[in-house]
Amino acid sequence: MSSPAPEPSNDAGLVCARCHRPVRHPTRNRTTAPDPRGRVWVVLRRWPDGLICSGCYAKACETFGTCERCATHRLLPGRGPDGQHWCTDCAGGIGNFTCTRCGQEGWNHYKGVCGRCVLSDRLTLALDDGTGQVSPDLVPLFNLVLAMARPRSGILWLTKPHVGPILAAITHHQVPLTHEGLATLSPWRCVIHVRDLLVACGILPPVDRFLFLFEQWLPDWLATLT
């Protein structure tokens, strides 16, 4: 098992073993003056190669490839003495990243539950058409978002205040699932991103984003002219 970050007597001079950025212990006062070199990151783990900051920990839990020690293709959070990418078994002492639900390795959003499983749950809830299942029309969107390389980004996206209402509007047919229907929603920046996703997964046909926005804006502008 990986060890929690130690409680040092003084945070001054501590750096992450991987990115060499200044770090501080998470239980210490957040008002501590930052290092002159910039932002001070929080220490999350002490692994065999040293203190690991929150950013490097997240990156380690999302790095997949072929282990340079055992040649197994899997999650590679560990580091060898010369910076080699190692799996958990070869690195030792960094913990278990296998999800208890899907059996896959990866970044765990909750203890024993990976981010992709959490993203699946939240997407299902956001795109539920009232039957307890994802709306059939939006299954391609569900699959596209769920397949993203960093599930953390998808989870964060779903927490944005405007995303839920927009997804609800198209899921419950409050607006037509068309470019024109989406144009009636707001805010427009968030709508554009949802539109791009719907185009990318094949639900909506491709459209020139800027020409479409101009066509939507022009009538209202002309109406203001005398």
XYZ file of N, CA and C in Angstrom:
678
model
N 0.845 -1.196 0.000
C 0.000 0.000 0.000
C 0.880 1.246 0.000
N 0.406 2.312 -0.685
C 1.164 3.551 -0.663
C 0.984 4.228 0.672
N 1.981 4.989 1.049
C 1.937 5.664 2.339
C 1.373 7.052 2.176
N 0.562 7.530 3.146
C 0.095 8.906 3.083
C 1.270 9.852 3.243
N 1.063 11.076 2.855
C 2.141 12.057 2.958
C 2.549 12.223 4.410
N 3.856 12.361 4.674
C 4.342 12.498 6.046
C 3.996 13.859 6.626
N 4.040 13.972 7.921
C 3.823 15.252 8.589
C 5.183 15.859 8.900
N 5.692 16.705 8.027
C 7.019 17.265 8.246
C 6.970 18.366 9.293
N 8.101 18.633 9.928
C 8.164 19.700 10.910
C 8.155 21.059 10.235
N 8.572 21.102 8.973
C 8.626 22.369 8.249
C 8.465 22.079 6.769
N 7.477 22.743 6.125
C 7.227 22.499 4.700
C 8.230 23.211 3.798
N 8.966 24.142 4.304
C 9.882 24.934 3.481
C 10.896 24.035 2.789
N 11.045 24.219 1.487
C 12.046 23.485 0.732
C 11.593 22.150 0.204
N 10.382 21.695 0.554
C 9.905 20.416 0.051
C 9.512 20.550 -1.411
N 9.875 19.553 -2.216
C 9.515 19.560 -3.627
C 9.013 18.187 -4.027
N 8.185 18.154 -5.076
C 7.701 16.887 -5.619
C 8.861 16.146 -6.271
N 8.922 14.830 -6.058
C 10.024 14.031 -6.585
C 9.993 13.942 -8.107
N 8.845 14.240 -8.727
C 8.740 14.057 -10.177
C 8.781 15.377 -10.950
N 8.009 16.353 -10.515
C 7.978 17.616 -11.257
C 8.858 18.680 -10.615
N 9.326 18.411 -9.379
C 10.218 19.309 -8.644
C 9.577 20.668 -8.326
N 8.239 20.703 -8.326
C 7.559 21.922 -7.901
C 7.482 21.970 -6.377
N 7.365 23.158 -5.795
C 7.238 23.265 -4.335
C 5.962 22.567 -3.868
N 6.022 21.884 -2.741
C 4.854 21.191 -2.209
C 4.709 21.502 -0.723
N 3.502 21.303 -0.212
C 3.241 21.467 1.204
C 2.366 20.317 1.680
N 2.364 20.074 2.954
C 1.560 19.006 3.525
C 0.094 19.425 3.531
N -0.834 18.528 3.162
C -2.251 18.907 3.032
C -2.917 19.326 4.328
N -2.396 18.915 5.485
C -3.043 19.261 6.741
C -2.579 20.590 7.296
N -1.621 21.205 6.639
C -1.095 22.464 7.160
C -1.947 23.649 6.692
N -1.755 24.777 7.297
C -2.541 25.974 7.027
C -2.414 26.390 5.560
N -3.556 26.543 4.877
C -3.538 26.909 3.472
C -3.101 28.354 3.240
N -3.044 29.130 4.311
C -2.640 30.528 4.141
C -1.127 30.707 4.172
N -0.392 29.583 4.300
C 1.065 29.673 4.305
C 1.548 30.364 3.026
N 2.477 31.272 3.165
C 2.969 32.017 2.009
C 3.528 31.061 0.960
N 3.166 31.247 -0.322
C 3.652 30.356 -1.365
C 5.139 30.514 -1.611
N 5.715 29.486 -2.204
C 7.120 29.522 -2.574
C 7.337 30.624 -3.614
N 8.453 31.329 -3.577
C 8.709 32.404 -4.545
C 8.648 31.930 -5.993
N 8.851 30.624 -6.209
C 8.858 30.119 -7.583
C 7.457 29.966 -8.151
N 6.425 30.160 -7.353
C 5.069 30.054 -7.878
C 4.169 29.238 -6.979
N 3.143 28.650 -7.564
C 2.124 27.913 -6.830
C 2.719 26.760 -6.046
N 2.217 26.566 -4.840
C 2.653 25.442 -4.016
C 1.611 24.330 -4.117
N 2.024 23.162 -4.524
C 1.123 22.037 -4.713
C 1.044 21.207 -3.432
N -0.048 20.460 -3.304
C -0.270 19.639 -2.120
C 0.371 18.267 -2.301
N 1.028 17.779 -1.255
C 1.587 16.427 -1.263
C 0.452 15.426 -1.043
N 0.333 14.439 -1.904
C -0.697 13.418 -1.730
C -0.134 12.075 -1.284
N 1.047 11.738 -1.707
C 1.603 10.423 -1.409
C 3.114 10.519 -1.181
N 3.621 9.539 -0.433
C 5.055 9.301 -0.406
C 5.250 7.936 -1.054
N 5.801 7.942 -2.251
C 6.069 6.727 -2.985
C 7.565 6.427 -2.913
N 7.982 5.271 -3.436
C 9.408 4.929 -3.351
C 10.346 5.993 -3.910
N 9.878 6.749 -4.905
C 10.759 7.773 -5.466
C 10.638 9.113 -4.756
N 9.798 9.213 -3.719
C 9.731 10.435 -2.930
C 8.331 10.980 -2.782
N 8.235 12.255 -2.375
C 6.943 12.921 -2.218
C 6.320 13.165 -3.588
N 5.011 12.907 -3.703
C 4.307 13.056 -4.973
C 3.202 14.093 -4.797
N 3.205 15.131 -5.632
C 2.192 16.175 -5.536
C 0.894 15.726 -6.194
N -0.155 16.522 -5.982
C -1.472 16.156 -6.499
C -1.494 16.056 -8.021
N -0.789 16.967 -8.697
C -0.773 16.926 -10.152
C -0.084 15.693 -10.696
N 1.067 15.342 -10.132
C 1.801 14.163 -10.599
C 1.081 12.873 -10.225
N 0.384 12.897 -9.101
C -0.389 11.721 -8.704
C -1.501 11.455 -9.716
N -2.224 12.506 -10.101
C -3.295 12.347 -11.089
C -2.740 11.867 -12.425
N -1.619 12.439 -12.845
C -1.006 12.034 -14.107
C -0.573 10.569 -14.053
N 0.002 10.153 -12.927
C 0.452 8.767 -12.782
C -0.713 7.793 -12.886
N -1.866 8.198 -12.374
C -3.037 7.316 -12.374
C -3.755 7.299 -13.715
N -3.263 8.062 -14.682
C -3.876 8.106 -16.010
C -2.868 7.750 -17.107
N -1.728 7.194 -16.709
C -0.681 6.842 -17.668
C -0.693 5.343 -17.928
N -0.979 4.964 -19.159
C -1.011 3.552 -19.543
C 0.053 3.299 -20.613
N 0.514 2.066 -20.666
C 1.510 1.696 -21.664
C 2.133 0.366 -21.307
N 3.295 0.102 -21.872
C 4.013 -1.148 -21.620
C 5.071 -0.924 -20.560
N 4.997 -1.673 -19.493
C 5.957 -1.557 -18.400
C 7.359 -1.859 -18.917
N 8.295 -0.985 -18.597
C 9.665 -1.142 -19.086
C 10.467 -2.144 -18.270
N 9.803 -2.805 -17.327
C 10.489 -3.835 -16.552
C 9.934 -5.222 -16.840
N 8.593 -5.347 -16.842
C 7.992 -6.675 -17.054
C 7.322 -6.805 -18.409
N 7.298 -5.725 -19.207
C 6.733 -5.719 -20.563
C 5.235 -5.992 -20.586
N 4.527 -5.732 -19.495
C 3.083 -5.906 -19.434
C 2.401 -4.578 -19.761
N 1.349 -4.649 -20.573
C 0.615 -3.434 -20.922
C -0.450 -3.181 -19.863
N -0.292 -2.093 -19.112
C -1.222 -1.790 -18.029
C -0.965 -0.369 -17.517
N -1.567 -0.001 -16.406
C -1.319 1.290 -15.790
C 0.132 1.372 -15.332
N 0.755 2.538 -15.564
C 2.175 2.705 -15.233
C 2.383 3.903 -14.297
N 1.948 3.793 -13.058
C 2.133 4.916 -12.132
C 3.524 4.984 -11.520
N 4.277 3.889 -11.564
C 5.576 3.827 -10.898
C 6.717 4.370 -11.739
N 7.845 4.590 -11.096
C 9.064 5.042 -11.770
C 10.243 4.199 -11.313
N 11.080 3.814 -12.290
C 12.298 3.098 -11.984
C 13.389 4.062 -11.566
N 14.548 3.562 -11.186
C 15.635 4.430 -10.713
C 16.137 5.405 -11.764
N 15.961 5.078 -13.026
C 16.399 5.972 -14.101
C 15.213 6.605 -14.834
N 14.058 6.661 -14.147
C 12.880 7.289 -14.732
C 12.041 6.375 -15.606
N 12.319 5.071 -15.581
C 11.536 4.146 -16.393
C 10.084 4.113 -15.908
N 9.168 3.847 -16.837
C 7.761 3.721 -16.490
C 7.495 2.276 -16.052
N 7.099 2.130 -14.794
C 6.863 0.808 -14.225
C 5.425 0.665 -13.759
N 4.942 -0.582 -13.787
C 3.611 -0.890 -13.277
C 3.656 -0.943 -11.747
N 2.500 -1.102 -11.142
C 2.441 -1.122 -9.678
C 3.216 -2.292 -9.088
N 3.168 -3.435 -9.740
C 3.869 -4.610 -9.209
C 5.376 -4.416 -9.237
N 5.877 -3.856 -10.319
C 7.323 -3.674 -10.438
C 7.822 -2.533 -9.549
N 7.020 -1.485 -9.412
C 7.439 -0.340 -8.600
C 7.344 -0.660 -7.120
N 6.262 -1.310 -6.721
C 6.070 -1.660 -5.314
C 5.842 -0.456 -4.423
N 4.989 -0.610 -3.443
C 4.786 0.429 -2.449
C 3.982 1.629 -2.888
N 3.222 1.499 -3.987
C 2.440 2.650 -4.440
C 0.944 2.393 -4.412
N 0.509 1.215 -4.015
C -0.917 0.961 -3.840
C -1.556 0.177 -4.964
N -2.860 -0.046 -4.805
C -3.660 -0.813 -5.754
C -4.643 0.124 -6.443
N -4.636 0.154 -7.769
C -5.490 1.064 -8.529
C -6.562 0.318 -9.319
N -6.851 -0.926 -8.959
C -7.852 -1.719 -9.661
C -9.242 -1.402 -9.135
N -10.162 -1.073 -10.032
C -11.532 -0.736 -9.660
C -12.270 -1.993 -9.205
N -12.978 -1.896 -8.094
C -13.726 -3.045 -7.574
C -14.991 -3.311 -8.370
N -15.386 -2.381 -9.236
C -16.610 -2.560 -10.022
C -16.331 -3.115 -11.410
N -15.399 -2.483 -12.133
C -15.145 -2.912 -13.515
C -13.888 -3.754 -13.652
N -13.048 -3.798 -12.618
C -11.843 -4.611 -12.657
C -10.697 -4.008 -13.443
N -10.865 -2.734 -13.886
C -9.814 -2.078 -14.653
C -8.977 -1.178 -13.744
N -7.706 -1.009 -14.121
C -6.843 -0.096 -13.384
C -7.079 1.337 -13.854
N -6.875 2.269 -12.957
C -7.011 3.670 -13.334
C -7.161 4.558 -12.123
N -7.346 5.850 -12.398
C -7.530 6.816 -11.334
C -8.832 6.519 -10.597
N -8.776 6.413 -9.280
C -9.952 6.122 -8.464
C -10.587 7.414 -7.969
N -11.838 7.616 -8.338
C -12.561 8.800 -7.880
C -12.997 8.618 -6.429
N -13.491 7.430 -6.119
C -13.788 7.034 -4.751
C -12.890 5.849 -4.417
N -12.799 5.520 -3.168
C -11.965 4.395 -2.770
C -12.479 3.123 -3.435
N -11.644 2.524 -4.272
C -12.003 1.280 -4.936
C -12.903 1.433 -6.141
N -13.274 2.660 -6.515
C -14.147 2.877 -7.677
C -13.469 3.866 -8.622
N -13.244 3.435 -9.851
C -12.494 4.256 -10.792
C -13.319 5.420 -11.325
N -12.630 6.391 -11.867
C -13.281 7.566 -12.407
C -14.212 7.246 -13.559
N -13.872 6.240 -14.370
C -14.728 5.921 -15.521
C -16.072 5.353 -15.069
N -16.073 4.571 -14.013
C -17.342 4.047 -13.490
C -18.186 5.178 -12.916
N -17.535 6.110 -12.228
C -18.259 7.258 -11.684
C -18.810 8.114 -12.816
N -18.017 8.321 -13.860
C -18.469 9.094 -15.012
C -19.661 8.408 -15.667
N -19.624 7.082 -15.780
C -20.741 6.334 -16.360
C -22.018 6.554 -15.558
N -21.902 6.503 -14.237
C -23.077 6.705 -13.376
C -23.655 8.105 -13.574
N -22.797 9.109 -13.604
C -23.273 10.485 -13.688
C -23.807 10.824 -15.072
N -23.198 10.230 -16.098
C -23.713 10.432 -17.450
C -25.083 9.786 -17.605
N -25.238 8.599 -17.045
C -26.517 7.905 -17.117
C -27.606 8.737 -16.460
N -27.276 9.337 -15.334
C -28.240 10.185 -14.635
C -28.555 11.433 -15.452
N -27.531 12.029 -16.058
C -27.733 13.267 -16.821
C -28.516 13.042 -18.102
N -28.402 11.849 -18.683
C -29.055 11.555 -19.971
C -30.234 10.606 -19.819
N -30.698 10.418 -18.589
C -31.844 9.552 -18.316
C -33.115 10.216 -18.837
N -33.836 9.502 -19.691
C -35.052 10.060 -20.294
C -36.306 9.786 -19.475
N -36.104 9.308 -18.254
C -37.241 9.008 -17.395
C -37.497 7.528 -17.238
N -36.766 6.717 -17.995
C -36.927 5.264 -17.933
C -35.870 4.625 -17.042
N -34.943 5.435 -16.535
C -33.829 4.889 -15.775
C -32.660 4.515 -16.654
N -32.786 4.767 -17.953
C -31.742 4.449 -18.920
C -31.410 5.688 -19.743
N -30.267 5.637 -20.398
C -29.880 6.734 -21.296
C -30.860 6.793 -22.463
N -31.276 7.994 -22.807
C -32.159 8.163 -23.957
C -31.537 7.508 -25.189
N -32.282 6.665 -25.902
C -31.712 5.979 -27.078
C -31.080 6.934 -28.079
N -31.659 8.113 -28.247
C -31.123 9.077 -29.203
C -29.739 9.584 -28.797
N -29.430 9.498 -27.491
C -28.197 10.078 -26.981
C -27.152 9.038 -26.583
N -27.389 7.780 -26.908
C -26.414 6.739 -26.596
C -25.053 7.023 -27.243
N -25.005 7.483 -28.516
C -23.687 7.818 -29.087
C -22.962 8.911 -28.293
N -23.695 9.881 -27.773
C -23.073 10.924 -26.948
C -22.544 10.322 -25.659
N -23.314 9.452 -25.049
C -22.880 8.765 -23.827
C -21.578 8.013 -24.078
N -21.522 7.260 -25.166
C -20.329 6.464 -25.470
C -19.115 7.341 -25.752
N -19.335 8.465 -26.428
C -18.226 9.362 -26.755
C -17.611 9.959 -25.498
N -18.450 10.481 -24.617
C -17.938 11.118 -23.407
C -17.302 10.079 -22.487
N -17.912 8.908 -22.375
C -17.386 7.875 -21.489
C -16.019 7.375 -21.942
N -15.742 7.453 -23.236
C -14.483 6.936 -23.780
C -13.338 7.943 -23.680
N -13.579 9.122 -23.133
C -12.527 10.132 -23.078
C -11.344 9.631 -22.261
N -10.157 10.095 -22.633
C -8.929 9.587 -22.024
C -8.846 9.913 -20.536
N -9.404 11.039 -20.121
C -9.334 11.465 -18.727
C -10.743 11.582 -18.154
N -11.245 10.538 -17.518
C -12.592 10.597 -16.949
C -12.783 11.755 -15.988
N -11.701 12.178 -15.316
C -11.814 13.307 -14.392
C -12.350 14.543 -15.094
N -11.943 14.742 -16.340
C -12.401 15.915 -17.083
C -13.903 15.840 -17.349
N -14.389 14.648 -17.664
C -15.818 14.474 -17.901
C -16.637 14.697 -16.642
N -16.136 14.200 -15.513
C -16.830 14.394 -14.238
C -16.889 15.879 -13.900
N -15.777 16.573 -14.097
C -15.738 18.007 -13.827
C -16.687 18.762 -14.747
N -16.732 18.378 -16.017
C -17.619 19.023 -16.983
C -19.076 18.906 -16.542
N -19.471 17.747 -16.054
C -20.860 17.536 -15.636
C -21.234 18.348 -14.408
N -20.244 18.815 -13.660
C -20.548 19.629 -12.478
C -20.765 21.097 -12.826
N -20.460 21.502 -14.059
C -20.650 22.893 -14.449
C -22.140 23.229 -14.386
N -22.493 24.408 -13.874
C -23.898 24.718 -13.614
C -24.816 24.712 -14.829
N -24.282 24.999 -16.022
C -25.141 25.090 -17.201
C -25.243 23.783 -17.986
N -24.359 22.825 -17.700
C -24.345 21.592 -18.486
C -25.589 20.756 -18.229
N -25.941 20.565 -16.958
C -27.101 19.751 -16.611
C -28.386 20.214 -17.275
N -28.742 21.508 -17.179
C -29.972 21.973 -17.823
C -29.974 21.794 -19.335
N -28.825 21.985 -19.983
C -28.765 21.809 -21.440
C -28.985 20.347 -21.806
N -28.308 19.452 -21.092
C -28.489 18.022 -21.372
C -29.919 17.587 -21.069
N -30.498 18.133 -20.007
C -31.880 17.789 -19.660
C -32.843 18.257 -20.747
N -32.575 19.418 -21.314
C -33.462 19.970 -22.338
C -33.518 19.082 -23.574
N -32.349 18.539 -23.978
C -32.362 17.688 -25.171
C -32.782 16.256 -24.826
N -32.523 15.838 -23.594
C -32.899 14.482 -23.188
C -34.408 14.341 -23.071
N -35.067 15.353 -22.531
C -36.513 15.307 -22.303
C -37.294 16.017 -23.397
N -36.636 16.249 -24.526
C -37.293 16.796 -25.724
C -37.954 18.142 -25.458
N -37.324 18.941 -24.595
C -37.823 20.299 -24.375
C -37.508 21.182 -25.579
N -36.492 20.799 -26.324
C -36.156 21.458 -27.593
C -35.860 20.358 -28.605
N -36.051 20.613 -29.883
C -35.709 19.603 -30.895
C -34.216 19.293 -30.878
N -33.893 18.059 -31.154
C -32.488 17.652 -31.203
C -31.933 18.012 -32.579
N -31.836 19.314 -32.816
C -31.341 19.864 -34.068
C -30.451 21.061 -33.747
N -29.748 21.535 -34.749
C -28.926 22.736 -34.552
C -29.809 23.919 -34.167
N -30.973 24.017 -34.815
C -31.872 25.129 -34.534
C -32.444 25.022 -33.121
N -32.735 23.800 -32.689
C -33.247 23.605 -31.344
C -32.224 23.988 -30.291
N -30.978 23.583 -30.510
C -29.916 23.930 -29.562
C -29.683 25.433 -29.519
N -29.905 26.106 -30.639
C -29.662 27.552 -30.696
C -30.592 28.327 -29.778
N -31.666 27.702 -29.327
C -32.596 28.386 -28.427
C -32.142 28.306 -26.973
N -31.103 27.524 -26.704
C -30.622 27.348 -25.334
C -29.489 28.321 -25.031
N -29.163 28.441 -23.781
C -28.064 29.306 -23.351
C -27.437 28.702 -22.092
N -26.208 29.144 -21.744
C -25.370 30.136 -22.424
C -24.738 29.555 -23.680
N -24.442 30.411 -24.625
C -24.063 29.934 -25.948
C -22.736 29.201 -25.962
N -21.792 29.578 -25.086
C -20.495 28.885 -25.088
C -20.672 27.413 -24.689
N -21.466 27.182 -23.685
C -21.707 25.814 -23.236
C -22.497 25.044 -24.287
N -23.455 25.716 -24.919
C -24.256 25.071 -25.970
C -23.373 24.664 -27.136
N -22.422 25.522 -27.499
C -21.525 25.210 -28.613
C -20.737 23.942 -28.326
N -20.259 23.797 -27.095
C -19.495 22.596 -26.758
C -20.373 21.352 -26.858
N -21.596 21.431 -26.352
C -22.513 20.291 -26.464
C -22.802 19.997 -27.932
N -22.986 21.041 -28.738
C -23.236 20.856 -30.165
C -22.053 20.158 -30.832
N -20.838 20.567 -30.487
C -19.652 19.940 -31.063
C -19.592 18.454 -30.717
N -19.955 18.110 -29.488
C -19.973 16.700 -29.084
C -21.022 15.921 -29.866
N -22.184 16.528 -30.059
C -23.256 15.854 -30.808
C -22.873 15.647 -32.266
N -22.122 16.593 -32.816
C -21.629 16.433 -34.193
C -20.556 15.352 -34.237
N -19.652 15.366 -33.265
C -18.540 14.409 -33.247
C -19.032 12.971 -33.146
N -20.127 12.746 -32.431
C -20.623 11.368 -32.273
C -21.648 10.997 -33.331
N -21.946 11.919 -34.263
C -22.817 11.587 -35.388
C -24.295 11.825 -35.162
N -24.676 12.381 -34.024
C -26.094 12.640 -33.784
C -26.578 13.806 -34.625
N -25.765 14.844 -34.753
C -26.093 15.997 -35.591
C -25.150 16.048 -36.782
N -25.623 16.549 -37.910
C -24.739 16.690 -39.074
C -23.748 17.816 -38.853
N -22.607 17.757 -39.527
C -21.617 18.830 -39.396
C -22.205 20.165 -39.852
N -21.740 21.233 -39.230
C -22.194 22.568 -39.599
C -21.049 23.534 -39.360
N -20.989 24.572 -40.163
C -20.004 25.620 -39.941
C -20.432 26.410 -38.707
N -19.681 26.247 -37.629
C -20.076 26.850 -36.352
C -20.266 28.356 -36.464
N -19.309 29.046 -37.087
C -19.344 30.496 -37.123
C -20.444 31.006 -38.062
N -20.640 30.317 -39.183
C -21.713 30.717 -40.090
C -23.067 30.497 -39.426
N -23.206 29.394 -38.708
C -24.478 29.104 -38.050
C -24.779 30.161 -36.987
N -23.772 30.513 -36.180
C -23.981 31.529 -35.147
C -24.346 32.873 -35.778
N -23.711 33.176 -36.910
C -24.021 34.437 -37.595
C -25.464 34.443 -38.092
N -25.900 33.316 -38.645
C -27.266 33.230 -39.153
C -28.291 33.352 -38.029
N -27.930 32.846 -36.828
C -28.839 32.959 -35.687
C -28.876 34.386 -35.145
N -27.741 35.067 -35.219
C -27.633 36.417 -34.670
C -28.210 37.474 -35.599
N -28.095 37.278 -36.911
C -28.451 38.304 -37.881
C -29.900 38.767 -37.791
N -30.908 37.878 -37.727
C -32.296 38.368 -37.670
C -32.563 39.280 -36.473
N -32.045 38.922 -35.304
C -32.261 39.761 -34.125
C -31.605 41.129 -34.293
N -30.443 41.120 -34.914
C -29.756 42.403 -35.124
C -30.506 43.275 -36.123
N -30.993 42.643 -37.205
C -31.738 43.406 -38.201
C -33.010 43.996 -37.610
N -33.604 43.268 -36.647
C -34.840 43.751 -36.043
C -34.632 45.017 -35.210
N -33.387 45.266 -34.839
C -33.105 46.470 -34.030
C -32.907 47.704 -34.882
N -32.793 47.501 -36.206
C -32.565 48.647 -37.095
C -33.868 49.379 -37.384
N -33.792 50.642 -37.529
C -34.983 51.433 -37.861
C -34.900 51.860 -39.320
